[in-house]
Structures are given as C-alpha cells and as structure tokens.
PDB file of C-alpha atoms in Angstrom:
ATOM      1  CA  MET N   1     148.281  73.921 -39.376  1.00 42.00           C
ATOM      2  CA  THR N   2     148.021  72.454 -42.886  1.00 42.00           C
ATOM      3  CA  THR N   3     150.204  70.270 -45.253  1.00 42.00           C
ATOM      4  CA  LEU N   4     149.088  71.492 -48.732  1.00 45.00           C
ATOM      5  CA  ARG N   5     149.741  75.366 -47.631  1.00 44.00           C
ATOM      6  CA  PRO N   6     152.078  77.481 -49.949  1.00 45.00           C
ATOM      7  CA  GLU N   7     155.196  78.230 -48.530  1.00 50.00           C
ATOM      8  CA  GLN N   8     154.857  82.127 -46.650  1.00 49.00           C
ATOM      9  CA  THR N   9     156.689  85.009 -47.847  1.00 46.00           C
ATOM     10  CA  PRO N  10     160.185  84.816 -46.362  1.00 47.00           C
ATOM     11  CA  SER N  11     160.972  87.736 -44.021  1.00 48.00           C
ATOM     12  CA  TRP N  12     163.300  89.761 -46.527  1.00 44.00           C
ATOM     13  CA  ARG N  13     161.541  92.606 -48.363  1.00 52.00           C
ATOM     14  CA  LEU N  14     162.258  93.563 -51.900  1.00 49.00           C
ATOM     15  CA  PRO N  15     163.155  97.080 -52.592  1.00 52.00           C
ATOM     16  CA  ASP N  16     160.434  99.765 -52.662  1.00 52.00           C
ATOM     17  CA  PRO N  17     158.756 100.614 -55.788  1.00 49.00           C
ATOM     18  CA  ALA N  18     157.893 104.321 -55.121  1.00 47.00           C
ATOM     19  CA  PRO N  19     160.967 105.721 -56.359  1.00 48.00           C
ATOM     20  CA  TYR N  20     160.620 104.155 -60.020  1.00 46.00           C
ATOM     21  CA  LEU N  21     157.345 104.877 -60.118  1.00 44.00           C
ATOM     22  CA  HIS N  22     158.221 108.783 -60.679  1.00 47.00           C
ATOM     23  CA  GLY N  23     160.701 108.583 -63.341  1.00 47.00           C
ATOM     24  CA  PRO N  24     164.508 107.619 -63.059  1.00 50.00           C
ATOM     25  CA  GLY N  25     166.048 109.366 -60.563  1.00 50.00           C
ATOM     26  CA  PRO N  26     169.944 109.671 -59.915  1.00 52.00           C
ATOM     27  CA  GLU N  27     172.114 106.546 -60.182  1.00 54.00           C
ATOM     28  CA  PRO N  28     173.471 105.169 -56.657  1.00 52.00           C
ATOM     29  CA  ALA N  29     177.056 104.953 -56.569  1.00 55.00           C
ATOM     30  CA  PRO N  30     178.126 101.767 -56.844  1.00 56.00           C
ATOM     31  CA  GLU N  31     179.521 100.039 -53.768  1.00 58.00           C
ATOM     32  CA  PRO N  32     183.407  99.833 -52.897  1.00 57.00           C
ATOM     33  CA  PRO N  33     184.799  96.424 -53.611  1.00 57.00           C
ATOM     34  CA  PRO N  34     185.455  94.777 -50.457  1.00 53.00           C
ATOM     35  CA  PRO N  35     188.812  94.899 -48.654  1.00 53.00           C
ATOM     36  CA  ALA N  36     191.303  92.153 -49.197  1.00 52.00           C
ATOM     37  CA  GLY N  37     190.448  89.069 -47.064  1.00 49.00           C
ATOM     38  CA  SER N  38     186.836  89.901 -46.675  1.00 47.00           C
ATOM     39  CA  THR N  39     183.755  87.948 -47.832  1.00 47.00           C
ATOM     40  CA  ARG N  40     180.666  89.241 -48.927  1.00 47.00           C
ATOM     41  CA  TYR N  41     179.143  89.194 -45.514  1.00 44.00           C
ATOM     42  CA  GLY N  42     182.260  90.319 -43.476  1.00 45.00           C
ATOM     43  CA  THR N  43     185.513  90.519 -43.100  1.00 46.00           C
ATOM     44  CA  GLY N  44     186.901  86.866 -41.853  1.00 47.00           C
ATOM     45  CA  ARG N  45     183.602  85.942 -41.811  1.00 49.00           C
ATOM     46  CA  VAL N  46     181.610  82.523 -43.580  1.00 48.00           C
ATOM     47  CA  ALA N  47     178.292  82.716 -44.908  1.00 50.00           C
ATOM     48  CA  GLN N  48     175.996  81.791 -42.057  1.00 55.00           C
ATOM     49  CA  PRO N  49     173.009  79.296 -42.313  1.00 55.00           C
ATOM     50  CA  LEU N  50     169.281  79.985 -43.540  1.00 52.00           C
ATOM     51  CA  PRO N  51     167.231  80.593 -40.570  1.00 54.00           C
ATOM     52  CA  PRO N  52     164.841  77.535 -39.529  1.00 54.00           C
ATOM     53  CA  GLU N  53     161.944  76.923 -41.790  1.00 51.00           C
ATOM     54  CA  ASP N  54     158.219  76.809 -39.891  1.00 52.00           C
ATOM     55  CA  ASP N  55     156.652  73.880 -39.122  1.00 52.00           C
ATOM     56  CA  ALA N  56     154.357  73.782 -42.386  1.00 47.00           C
ATOM     57  CA  THR N  57     157.243  73.906 -44.380  1.00 49.00           C
ATOM     58  CA  MET N  58     159.134  71.229 -42.239  1.00 50.00           C
ATOM     59  CA  SER N  59     156.103  68.921 -42.813  1.00 48.00           C
ATOM     60  CA  LEU N  60     155.923  69.106 -46.473  1.00 46.00           C
ATOM     61  CA  ARG N  61     159.920  68.332 -46.573  1.00 50.00           C
ATOM     62  CA  ARG N  62     159.991  65.708 -43.910  1.00 52.00           C
ATOM     63  CA  VAL N  63     156.904  63.162 -44.082  1.00 51.00           C
ATOM     64  CA  GLU N  64     158.101  60.139 -42.036  1.00 54.00           C
ATOM     65  CA  PRO N  65     156.732  56.618 -43.086  1.00 57.00           C
ATOM     66  CA  PRO N  66     154.063  54.886 -40.341  1.00 59.00           C
ATOM     67  CA  PRO N  67     155.789  52.894 -37.871  1.00 53.00           C
ATOM     68  CA  PRO N  68     155.351  48.792 -38.196  1.00 50.00           C
ATOM     69  CA  VAL N  69     152.451  46.954 -36.927  1.00 52.00           C
ATOM     70  CA  VAL N  70     153.585  45.518 -34.240  1.00 46.00           C
ATOM     71  CA  THR N  71     152.263  41.585 -34.059  1.00 54.00           C
ATOM     72  CA  GLY N  72     151.809  39.351 -31.384  1.00 58.00           C
ATOM     73  CA  GLY N  73     154.218  36.207 -30.322  1.00 74.00           C
ATOM     74  CA  ARG N  74     154.695  32.913 -31.856  1.00 80.00           C
ATOM     75  CA  ALA N  75     150.766  31.700 -31.046  1.00 79.00           C
ATOM     76  CA  GLU N  76     149.330  34.565 -32.628  1.00 82.00           C
ATOM     77  CA  ARG N  77     151.533  34.270 -35.879  1.00 79.00           C
ATOM     78  CA  ARG N  78     150.870  30.516 -35.552  1.00 81.00           C
ATOM     79  CA  ARG N  79     146.836  31.547 -35.743  1.00 82.00           C
ATOM     80  CA  ALA N  80     147.179  34.271 -38.294  1.00 80.00           C
ATOM     81  CA  ALA N  81     148.873  31.535 -40.841  1.00 78.00           C
ATOM     82  CA  GLN N  82     146.141  28.768 -39.737  1.00 77.00           C
ATOM     83  CA  ARG N  83     143.532  31.274 -40.987  1.00 76.00           C
ATOM     84  CA  ALA N  84     145.290  32.225 -43.951  1.00 73.00           C
ATOM     85  CA  ALA N  85     145.760  28.153 -44.778  1.00 70.00           C
ATOM     86  CA  ARG N  86     141.951  27.986 -44.337  1.00 66.00           C
ATOM     87  CA  ALA N  87     141.257  31.087 -46.531  1.00 63.00           C
ATOM     88  CA  ARG N  88     143.189  29.504 -49.342  1.00 66.00           C
ATOM     89  CA  LYS N  89     141.650  25.752 -48.951  1.00 68.00           C
ATOM     90  CA  ASP N  90     139.317  25.123 -52.139  1.00 67.00           C
ATOM     91  CA  SER N  91     135.697  24.576 -51.516  1.00 72.00           C
ATOM     92  CA  ILE N  92     134.119  21.211 -51.472  1.00 80.00           C
ATOM     93  CA  GLY N  93     132.739  21.810 -55.053  1.00 76.00           C
ATOM     94  CA  VAL N  94     135.891  22.463 -56.492  1.00 74.00           C
ATOM     95  CA  VAL N  95     137.973  19.443 -54.632  1.00 75.00           C
ATOM     96  CA  VAL N  96     134.638  17.197 -55.684  1.00 80.00           C
ATOM     97  CA  SER N  97     134.974  18.426 -59.305  1.00 81.00           C
ATOM     98  CA  ARG N  98     138.695  17.385 -59.433  1.00 78.00           C
ATOM     99  CA  LEU N  99     138.448  14.131 -57.856  1.00 82.00           C
ATOM    100  CA  THR N 100     135.442  13.389 -60.282  1.00 84.00           C
ATOM    101  CA  GLY N 101     137.916  14.250 -63.141  1.00 85.00           C
ATOM    102  CA  GLU N 102     140.812  12.444 -61.993  1.00 82.00           C
ATOM    103  CA  LEU N 103     138.681   9.419 -61.626  1.00 83.00           C
ATOM    104  CA  PHE N 104     137.458   9.795 -65.180  1.00 81.00           C
ATOM    105  CA  ILE N 105     141.106  10.089 -66.292  1.00 86.00           C
ATOM    106  CA  THR N 106     142.288   6.947 -64.129  1.00 85.00           C
ATOM    107  CA  LEU N 107     139.325   4.900 -65.842  1.00 82.00           C
ATOM    108  CA  GLY N 108     139.789   5.810 -69.545  1.00 82.00           C
ATOM    109  CA  VAL N 109     143.410   4.505 -69.135  1.00 83.00           C
ATOM    110  CA  VAL N 110     142.443   1.519 -67.574  1.00 81.00           C
ATOM    111  CA  MET N 111     140.239   1.335 -70.333  1.00 77.00           C
ATOM    112  CA  LEU N 112     142.859   1.722 -72.858  1.00 76.00           C
ATOM    113  CA  LEU N 113     144.911  -0.739 -71.179  1.00 74.00           C
ATOM    114  CA  PHE N 114     142.532  -3.410 -71.407  1.00 69.00           C
ATOM    115  CA  VAL N 115     141.807  -3.017 -74.849  1.00 68.00           C
ATOM    116  CA  ALA N 116     145.234  -3.023 -75.538  1.00 67.00           C
ATOM    117  CA  TYR N 117     145.569  -5.871 -73.687  1.00 67.00           C
ATOM    118  CA  GLN N 118     142.530  -7.665 -75.463  1.00 66.00           C
ATOM    119  CA  LEU N 119     143.107  -6.824 -79.111  1.00 70.00           C
ATOM    120  CA  TRP N 120     146.867  -7.326 -78.870  1.00 76.00           C
ATOM    121  CA  TRP N 121     148.632  -9.140 -75.662  1.00 80.00           C
ATOM    122  CA  THR N 122     146.453 -11.932 -76.242  1.00 82.00           C
ATOM    123  CA  ASN N 123     146.878 -12.274 -79.743  1.00 78.00           C
ATOM    124  CA  VAL N 124     150.818 -12.192 -78.974  1.00 85.00           C
ATOM    125  CA  ILE N 125     150.911 -14.971 -76.300  1.00 90.00           C
ATOM    126  CA  ALA N 126     148.558 -17.416 -77.932  1.00 84.00           C
ATOM    127  CA  GLN N 127     149.930 -17.136 -80.901  1.00 85.00           C
ATOM    128  CA  ARG N 128     153.371 -18.300 -79.132  1.00 90.00           C
ATOM    129  CA  GLN N 129     151.541 -20.845 -77.358  1.00 88.00           C
ATOM    130  CA  ALA N 130     149.950 -21.977 -80.854  1.00 87.00           C
ATOM    131  CA  GLY N 131     153.132 -22.150 -82.437  1.00 88.00           C
ATOM    132  CA  GLY N 132     154.952 -24.082 -79.665  1.00 90.00           C
ATOM    133  CA  ALA N 133     152.075 -26.645 -79.678  1.00 88.00           C
ATOM    134  CA  ALA N 134     151.890 -27.299 -83.576  1.00 89.00           C
ATOM    135  CA  LYS N 135     156.480 -27.851 -83.537  1.00 91.00           C
ATOM    136  CA  ASP N 136     155.665 -30.161 -80.336  1.00 90.00           C
ATOM    137  CA  LEU N 137     152.933 -32.095 -82.147  1.00 91.00           C
ATOM    138  CA  GLN N 138     155.442 -32.179 -85.827  1.00 88.00           C
ATOM    139  CA  HIS N 139     158.329 -33.460 -83.444  1.00 89.00           C
ATOM    140  CA  SER N 140     156.297 -36.276 -82.031  1.00 89.00           C
ATOM    141  CA  TRP N 141     155.135 -37.496 -85.269  1.00 90.00           C
ATOM    142  CA  ASP N 142     158.728 -37.320 -86.555  1.00 84.00           C
ATOM    143  CA  ARG N 143     159.775 -39.589 -83.538  1.00 82.00           C
ATOM    144  CA  GLY N 144     156.701 -42.084 -84.775  1.00 76.00           C
ATOM    145  CA  GLU N 145     154.922 -41.290 -81.597  1.00 66.00           C
ATOM    146  CA  GLY N 146     150.860 -41.291 -81.533  1.00 59.00           C
ATOM    147  CA  ALA N 147     148.428 -42.779 -84.044  1.00 61.00           C
ATOM    148  CA  ASP N 148     145.578 -41.931 -85.571  1.00 64.00           C
ATOM    149  CA  ARG N 149     142.606 -42.820 -82.966  1.00 61.00           C
ATOM    150  CA  ASP N 150     138.746 -42.334 -82.519  1.00 59.00           C
ATOM    151  CA  ALA N 151     137.350 -39.046 -81.564  1.00 52.00           C
ATOM    152  CA  GLY N 152     137.262 -40.155 -77.627  1.00 57.00           C
ATOM    153  CA  ALA N 153     140.854 -41.396 -77.541  1.00 76.00           C
ATOM    154  CA  PHE N 154     142.317 -38.112 -76.787  1.00 87.00           C
ATOM    155  CA  SER N 155     142.100 -36.096 -73.861  1.00 89.00           C
ATOM    156  CA  PRO N 156     140.696 -32.846 -73.332  1.00 90.00           C
ATOM    157  CA  GLY N 157     143.366 -30.237 -74.693  1.00 92.00           C
ATOM    158  CA  GLN N 158     145.543 -32.956 -76.135  1.00 93.00           C
ATOM    159  CA  GLY N 159     146.689 -31.719 -79.894  1.00 94.00           C
ATOM    160  CA  PHE N 160     146.056 -34.615 -82.652  1.00 95.00           C
ATOM    161  CA  ALA N 161     146.446 -32.483 -85.819  1.00 96.00           C
ATOM    162  CA  ILE N 162     147.075 -29.434 -87.437  1.00 97.00           C
ATOM    163  CA  VAL N 163     145.054 -27.056 -89.952  1.00 98.00           C
ATOM    164  CA  TYR N 164     146.223 -24.935 -92.858  1.00 98.00           C
ATOM    165  CA  ILE N 165     144.116 -22.547 -94.907  1.00 98.00           C
ATOM    166  CA  PRO N 166     146.609 -21.176 -97.502  1.00 97.00           C
ATOM    167  CA  ALA N 167     144.248 -18.374 -99.058  1.00 96.00           C
ATOM    168  CA  LEU N 168     144.474 -17.106 -95.286  1.00 96.00           C
ATOM    169  CA  ASP N 169     148.027 -18.171 -94.219  1.00 94.00           C
ATOM    170  CA  VAL N 170     146.652 -19.837 -91.287  1.00 96.00           C
ATOM    171  CA  LYS N 171     148.311 -22.832 -89.364  1.00 95.00           C
ATOM    172  CA  ALA N 172     146.832 -23.508 -86.100  1.00 96.00           C
ATOM    173  CA  PRO N 173     146.802 -26.864 -83.907  1.00 96.00           C
ATOM    174  CA  ILE N 174     143.856 -28.604 -83.601  1.00 97.00           C
ATOM    175  CA  ALA N 175     143.289 -29.894 -79.828  1.00 95.00           C
ATOM    176  CA  GLN N 176     140.315 -32.337 -78.543  1.00 95.00           C
ATOM    177  CA  GLY N 177     137.456 -30.727 -77.109  1.00 95.00           C
ATOM    178  CA  ILE N 178     136.235 -26.437 -77.508  1.00 96.00           C
ATOM    179  CA  GLY N 179     137.228 -25.579 -73.697  1.00 93.00           C
ATOM    180  CA  LYS N 180     137.682 -21.673 -73.855  1.00 92.00           C
ATOM    181  CA  HIS N 181     140.665 -21.596 -71.336  1.00 91.00           C
ATOM    182  CA  LYS N 182     142.323 -25.218 -71.870  1.00 92.00           C
ATOM    183  CA  VAL N 183     141.943 -24.704 -76.114  1.00 94.00           C
ATOM    184  CA  LEU N 184     140.590 -21.932 -78.041  1.00 95.00           C
ATOM    185  CA  ASP N 185     142.279 -19.144 -75.579  1.00 93.00           C
ATOM    186  CA  ARG N 186     145.245 -20.888 -76.333  1.00 92.00           C
ATOM    187  CA  GLY N 187     145.151 -19.850 -79.876  1.00 93.00           C
ATOM    188  CA  MET N 188     144.234 -23.739 -80.865  1.00 95.00           C
ATOM    189  CA  VAL N 189     140.981 -24.991 -82.696  1.00 97.00           C
ATOM    190  CA  GLY N 190     138.983 -27.037 -81.127  1.00 97.00           C
ATOM    191  CA  HIS N 191     137.371 -30.321 -82.241  1.00 97.00           C
ATOM    192  CA  TYR N 192     133.607 -30.832 -81.339  1.00 97.00           C
ATOM    193  CA  ALA N 193     134.153 -34.381 -79.781  1.00 92.00           C
ATOM    194  CA  GLU N 194     131.991 -34.372 -76.590  1.00 88.00           C
ATOM    195  CA  GLY N 195     128.453 -35.454 -75.827  1.00 89.00           C
ATOM    196  CA  PRO N 196     125.686 -34.514 -78.203  1.00 91.00           C
ATOM    197  CA  LEU N 197     128.085 -32.871 -80.212  1.00 94.00           C
ATOM    198  CA  LYS N 198     130.383 -35.478 -81.050  1.00 94.00           C
ATOM    199  CA  SER N 199     131.614 -35.162 -84.442  1.00 96.00           C
ATOM    200  CA  ALA N 200     133.819 -37.480 -86.762  1.00 96.00           C
ATOM    201  CA  MET N 201     137.419 -37.537 -87.068  1.00 96.00           C
ATOM    202  CA  PRO N 202     139.161 -36.574 -90.663  1.00 96.00           C
ATOM    203  CA  TRP N 203     140.070 -40.469 -91.481  1.00 95.00           C
ATOM    204  CA  ASP N 204     136.803 -41.428 -90.217  1.00 95.00           C
ATOM    205  CA  LYS N 205     135.159 -42.981 -93.555  1.00 95.00           C
ATOM    206  CA  GLN N 206     132.322 -40.845 -93.517  1.00 96.00           C
ATOM    207  CA  GLY N 207     131.065 -37.788 -91.440  1.00 97.00           C
ATOM    208  CA  ASN N 208     131.380 -34.137 -90.407  1.00 98.00           C
ATOM    209  CA  PHE N 209     134.856 -32.859 -88.849  1.00 98.00           C
ATOM    210  CA  ALA N 210     133.483 -29.873 -87.025  1.00 98.00           C
ATOM    211  CA  LEU N 211     136.136 -27.405 -85.538  1.00 98.00           C
ATOM    212  CA  ALA N 212     135.830 -23.893 -83.732  1.00 98.00           C
ATOM    213  CA  GLY N 213     138.021 -21.033 -83.301  1.00 97.00           C
ATOM    214  CA  HIS N 214     138.429 -17.148 -82.024  1.00 95.00           C
ATOM    215  CA  ARG N 215     137.498 -14.890 -84.557  1.00 94.00           C
ATOM    216  CA  ASN N 216     139.011 -12.347 -82.600  1.00 90.00           C
ATOM    217  CA  THR N 217     141.749 -11.888 -79.785  1.00 89.00           C
ATOM    218  CA  HIS N 218     143.667 -14.889 -78.786  1.00 88.00           C
ATOM    219  CA  GLY N 219     145.384 -15.815 -81.556  1.00 89.00           C
ATOM    220  CA  GLU N 220     142.167 -15.415 -83.870  1.00 91.00           C
ATOM    221  CA  PRO N 221     142.599 -18.396 -86.193  1.00 96.00           C
ATOM    222  CA  PHE N 222     139.275 -17.963 -87.980  1.00 97.00           C
ATOM    223  CA  ARG N 223     139.523 -13.872 -88.453  1.00 94.00           C
ATOM    224  CA  TYR N 224     138.976 -13.834 -91.767  1.00 96.00           C
ATOM    225  CA  VAL N 225     136.779 -17.322 -92.812  1.00 97.00           C
ATOM    226  CA  ASN N 226     134.438 -14.959 -94.123  1.00 96.00           C
ATOM    227  CA  ARG N 227     136.913 -14.137 -96.932  1.00 97.00           C
ATOM    228  CA  LEU N 228     137.134 -17.914 -98.262  1.00 98.00           C
ATOM    229  CA  LYS N 229     135.526 -18.682-101.690  1.00 97.00           C
ATOM    230  CA  PRO N 230     134.161 -21.837-102.911  1.00 98.00           C
ATOM    231  CA  GLY N 231     137.376 -23.961-104.114  1.00 97.00           C
ATOM    232  CA  ASP N 232     139.838 -22.471-101.297  1.00 98.00           C
ATOM    233  CA  LYS N 233     141.397 -25.447 -99.735  1.00 98.00           C
ATOM    234  CA  ILE N 234     141.538 -26.382 -96.264  1.00 98.00           C
ATOM    235  CA  VAL N 235     144.331 -28.865 -95.273  1.00 98.00           C
ATOM    236  CA  VAL N 236     144.175 -31.005 -92.031  1.00 98.00           C
ATOM    237  CA  GLU N 237     147.429 -32.836 -91.203  1.00 96.00           C
ATOM    238  CA  THR N 238     147.885 -35.992 -88.768  1.00 95.00           C
ATOM    239  CA  GLN N 239     150.418 -38.249 -87.544  1.00 93.00           C
ATOM    240  CA  SER N 240     149.676 -40.515 -90.676  1.00 93.00           C
ATOM    241  CA  ALA N 241     148.304 -38.307 -93.263  1.00 95.00           C
ATOM    242  CA  PHE N 242     146.979 -34.734 -95.175  1.00 97.00           C
ATOM    243  CA  TYR N 243     143.741 -34.443 -95.431  1.00 98.00           C
ATOM    244  CA  THR N 244     142.650 -31.803 -98.071  1.00 98.00           C
ATOM    245  CA  TYR N 245     139.096 -30.175 -98.304  1.00 99.00           C
ATOM    246  CA  GLU N 246     137.731 -27.537-100.586  1.00 98.00           C
ATOM    247  CA  MET N 247     135.450 -24.832 -99.200  1.00 98.00           C
ATOM    248  CA  THR N 248     131.822 -25.524-100.799  1.00 98.00           C
ATOM    249  CA  SER N 249     129.624 -23.063 -98.709  1.00 98.00           C
ATOM    250  CA  ARG N 250     128.968 -20.438 -96.282  1.00 98.00           C
ATOM    251  CA  LEU N 251     126.433 -19.323 -93.683  1.00 98.00           C
ATOM    252  CA  ASP N 252     126.647 -15.991 -92.690  1.00 97.00           C
ATOM    253  CA  GLN N 253     124.604 -16.037 -89.566  1.00 97.00           C
ATOM    254  CA  THR N 254     122.905 -18.626 -87.323  1.00 98.00           C
ATOM    255  CA  PRO N 255     121.919 -18.539 -83.468  1.00 97.00           C
ATOM    256  CA  PRO N 256     124.499 -20.526 -81.338  1.00 96.00           C
ATOM    257  CA  ALA N 257     121.712 -22.985 -80.415  1.00 96.00           C
ATOM    258  CA  ASN N 258     121.594 -24.252 -84.103  1.00 97.00           C
ATOM    259  CA  VAL N 259     123.564 -27.423 -83.721  1.00 97.00           C
ATOM    260  CA  ARG N 260     122.347 -28.873 -86.486  1.00 98.00           C
ATOM    261  CA  VAL N 261     125.521 -27.221 -88.750  1.00 98.00           C
ATOM    262  CA  ILE N 262     127.502 -29.843 -87.257  1.00 98.00           C
ATOM    263  CA  ASP N 263     125.530 -32.788 -88.224  1.00 97.00           C
ATOM    264  CA  PRO N 264     127.188 -35.819 -90.103  1.00 97.00           C
ATOM    265  CA  VAL N 265     125.136 -34.289 -93.016  1.00 98.00           C
ATOM    266  CA  PRO N 266     124.990 -30.415 -92.285  1.00 98.00           C
ATOM    267  CA  ALA N 267     121.724 -28.626 -92.311  1.00 97.00           C
ATOM    268  CA  GLY N 268     122.213 -25.915 -94.809  1.00 96.00           C
ATOM    269  CA  SER N 269     125.292 -26.892 -96.296  1.00 97.00           C
ATOM    270  CA  GLY N 270     123.776 -27.783 -99.375  1.00 96.00           C
ATOM    271  CA  PHE N 271     124.839 -31.360 -98.972  1.00 97.00           C
ATOM    272  CA  THR N 272     122.118 -34.163 -99.749  1.00 95.00           C
ATOM    273  CA  GLY N 273     123.876 -37.221 -98.186  1.00 96.00           C
ATOM    274  CA  PRO N 274     126.446 -38.644 -96.033  1.00 97.00           C
ATOM    275  CA  GLY N 275     129.996 -37.976 -97.320  1.00 97.00           C
ATOM    276  CA  ARG N 276     133.855 -36.580 -95.632  1.00 98.00           C
ATOM    277  CA  TYR N 277     132.834 -32.858 -94.656  1.00 99.00           C
ATOM    278  CA  ILE N 278     134.751 -30.296 -92.748  1.00 99.00           C
ATOM    279  CA  THR N 279     132.594 -27.199 -90.917  1.00 99.00           C
ATOM    280  CA  LEU N 280     134.605 -24.547 -89.542  1.00 99.00           C
ATOM    281  CA  THR N 281     132.484 -22.270 -86.721  1.00 98.00           C
ATOM    282  CA  THR N 282     133.022 -18.934 -85.309  1.00 98.00           C
ATOM    283  CA  CYS N 283     131.474 -16.048 -83.727  1.00 96.00           C
ATOM    284  CA  THR N 284     130.045 -12.900 -85.466  1.00 96.00           C
ATOM    285  CA  PRO N 285     129.841 -10.158 -85.885  1.00 95.00           C
ATOM    286  CA  GLU N 286     133.293  -9.545 -85.373  1.00 93.00           C
ATOM    287  CA  PHE N 287     133.816  -8.636 -81.159  1.00 90.00           C
ATOM    288  CA  THR N 288     130.787 -10.133 -80.161  1.00 92.00           C
ATOM    289  CA  SER N 289     129.583 -13.553 -79.613  1.00 90.00           C
ATOM    290  CA  THR N 290     125.776 -13.001 -80.983  1.00 95.00           C
ATOM    291  CA  TYR N 291     126.006 -15.599 -83.726  1.00 97.00           C
ATOM    292  CA  ARG N 292     127.820 -18.147 -85.495  1.00 98.00           C
ATOM    293  CA  MET N 293     129.133 -17.881 -88.574  1.00 98.00           C
ATOM    294  CA  ILE N 294     129.455 -21.586 -90.490  1.00 98.00           C
ATOM    295  CA  VAL N 295     131.861 -22.886 -93.323  1.00 98.00           C
ATOM    296  CA  TRP N 296     131.478 -25.979 -94.991  1.00 99.00           C
ATOM    297  CA  GLY N 297     133.732 -28.337 -96.951  1.00 98.00           C
ATOM    298  CA  LYS N 298     134.131 -31.575 -98.823  1.00 98.00           C
ATOM    299  CA  MET N 299     137.147 -33.836 -98.685  1.00 98.00           C
ATOM    300  CA  VAL N 300     139.160 -34.131-102.326  1.00 98.00           C
ATOM    301  CA  ASP N 301     142.258 -35.489-101.415  1.00 97.00           C
ATOM    302  CA  GLU N 302     143.599 -38.077 -98.799  1.00 97.00           C
ATOM    303  CA  ARG N 303     147.755 -38.302 -98.666  1.00 96.00           C
ATOM    304  CA  PRO N 304     149.750 -40.547 -96.523  1.00 95.00           C
ATOM    305  CA  ARG N 305     152.272 -38.020 -94.713  1.00 92.00           C
ATOM    306  CA  SER N 306     154.865 -40.138 -96.068  1.00 91.00           C
ATOM    307  CA  LYS N 307     154.660 -39.265 -99.558  1.00 94.00           C
ATOM    308  CA  GLY N 308     155.282 -35.219 -98.581  1.00 93.00           C
ATOM    309  CA  LYS N 309     152.934 -32.328 -98.523  1.00 94.00           C
ATOM    310  CA  PRO N 310     150.048 -31.910-101.123  1.00 96.00           C
ATOM    311  CA  ASP N 311     149.591 -29.384-103.926  1.00 93.00           C
ATOM    312  CA  ALA N 312     147.775 -26.839-101.737  1.00 94.00           C
ATOM    313  CA  LEU N 313     150.697 -26.533 -99.251  1.00 95.00           C
ATOM    314  CA  VAL N 314     153.338 -26.570-101.727  1.00 91.00           C
ATOM    315  CA  ASN N 315     152.285 -24.013-104.641  1.00 74.00           C
TER     316      ASN N 315
END
C-alpha cells in the first residue's frame, strides 16, 4: 500500500456513451415526480451515508503524529540536564579571555582613581591644611606669641613665616625643614635649615634664605614659578616684619645634587658678593623629579609688621 497514490475510481459508472456515438435518439421520458412525503432515495427514508473508503484513502486523510518519546526517571532527567549544562559551558580560552578583559578594565579604573587622587584630591587636602596653618600662625602673631629666632630654634615642621608671590596669587606658610610628609605634602613651603643645607633666615643681616616647594600635587605652591619675571615681588611675612624680595634670575634646570645654588652667595645667580638673598627650588619638568628649577631674588625692602603691609601686597 502506498500513501501517495491517486484515489481509485469509485464503484459507480458513467452512462454508456454508445448511444451518443450514433447520433441523437429519442429523448427519454421524464421521470415522474416522487410522491408526497417521499425523498429521492425512497418513501420515508433518509439519505444513506457513503460507503467507507479504502485503506489508502484513509491513510491520506488521517495521519497521526508519532507518539511522544518516553523519557527515563528523575535520575535520567538529572543526567540529561548535567550533560546540557556541560555542553553550554565556555571553553577555557573564552574564560581566560573574559577574565583578562575584566582585569584590564579593573586596572584602568584603579589607575584613573589614582590619577584623580594625585592631581586633584591631594591639592584639596594640602591647600586646606596650608590655609589653616597660615591662619593659626597669623593669630598667634596677633596675640604676641613667638619671636624671630635663629634657624635652628624652630622644631621640624613648625611654621614661622608666610610667603606671598602676588604675580602668581600664591600664599603659603613656611615651615622649618624640607621633610616630605611633615612639610611639603601638607602644602607648606620648606626652609633649608638642617646640616650642610642650612640657610639664613630673613632677618639675618646677610645670607641666602632658601626655600623648597612642590610644583605639582599636594598644594603645588611653586607650580608656576617658571612664569616669574625679573622685578616680580616675593614677600615673606614673619611675626615682626615684612621682607620684600625682587626676582632677579632663574635657572631652568640643574641636577638635584647641585647644592651650591643655595650657598650664601648662590652659584649661577649672578650675585657677586654677600647680600640678603632668597632662593626658591622646585622639581622640573612638571610631574617629574628628575631635575630642579631655581629662582633667585634679592631683598629690596624690610618693613615692620606694625606699619602694615608693603606696597606689593596692597596694590
């Protein structure tokens, strides 16, 4: 038996075509109408159903879906789920690539946070600390506390003066020593006052008042000292007086080991004899500590604090 076979000829037959092949014959008499109450198929009878179709026709009309596959019990379903889960797992290469990418993203975020901390947040903290130290120092002077003393009379990290650079809008406290954590990282300017680097104080009758400050991060008070021009003023305020210096020259780059730049008569400054000088030192190039930039000046005015601010801080 085949399922793609055309339907077989039914059991009924067409009329015999022979009479029509020999020309028209006498027309058959019309059938009499069925009596009342009868049907086409007989009096008092209803239409009978068609005879049943053979197996070939039935197979075309009634194709049943295949029965569902009978699966095993709970253990078999669990094993099948485990096999499917293993099939879905990524290969070792994919896992390693994904972990490597996530690691690089994490490192990038950490580096960005570190840069933001170094370039921005350290300045915020250091400037706040330096501003508070300057106010405390001025309040102590107003109360008559403290006095001008020799360089070795102040303890490391102790503030004793304030430096102003009007052309750069800088105001920063000056503390004893050049310690990184106690002085420089707190936004203060450090005074070279220890060992072979010991330098003079502003009130000394001659000598070189040498200072150090950060150029980048941690308050960066000396960020733009490279912009100073000859004639720009640098003012140092102490408990008793204002000392005004005038910038004279600059050394753009020198090794850190060149300590002669803070000698009483600093080498390379152009000064030829003893005097009352000031030296500013900072790192260069920016964001590195490879070399040092040096700025020199000479004192042009000394004014008692009781007489008010000098012209450089008023104009």
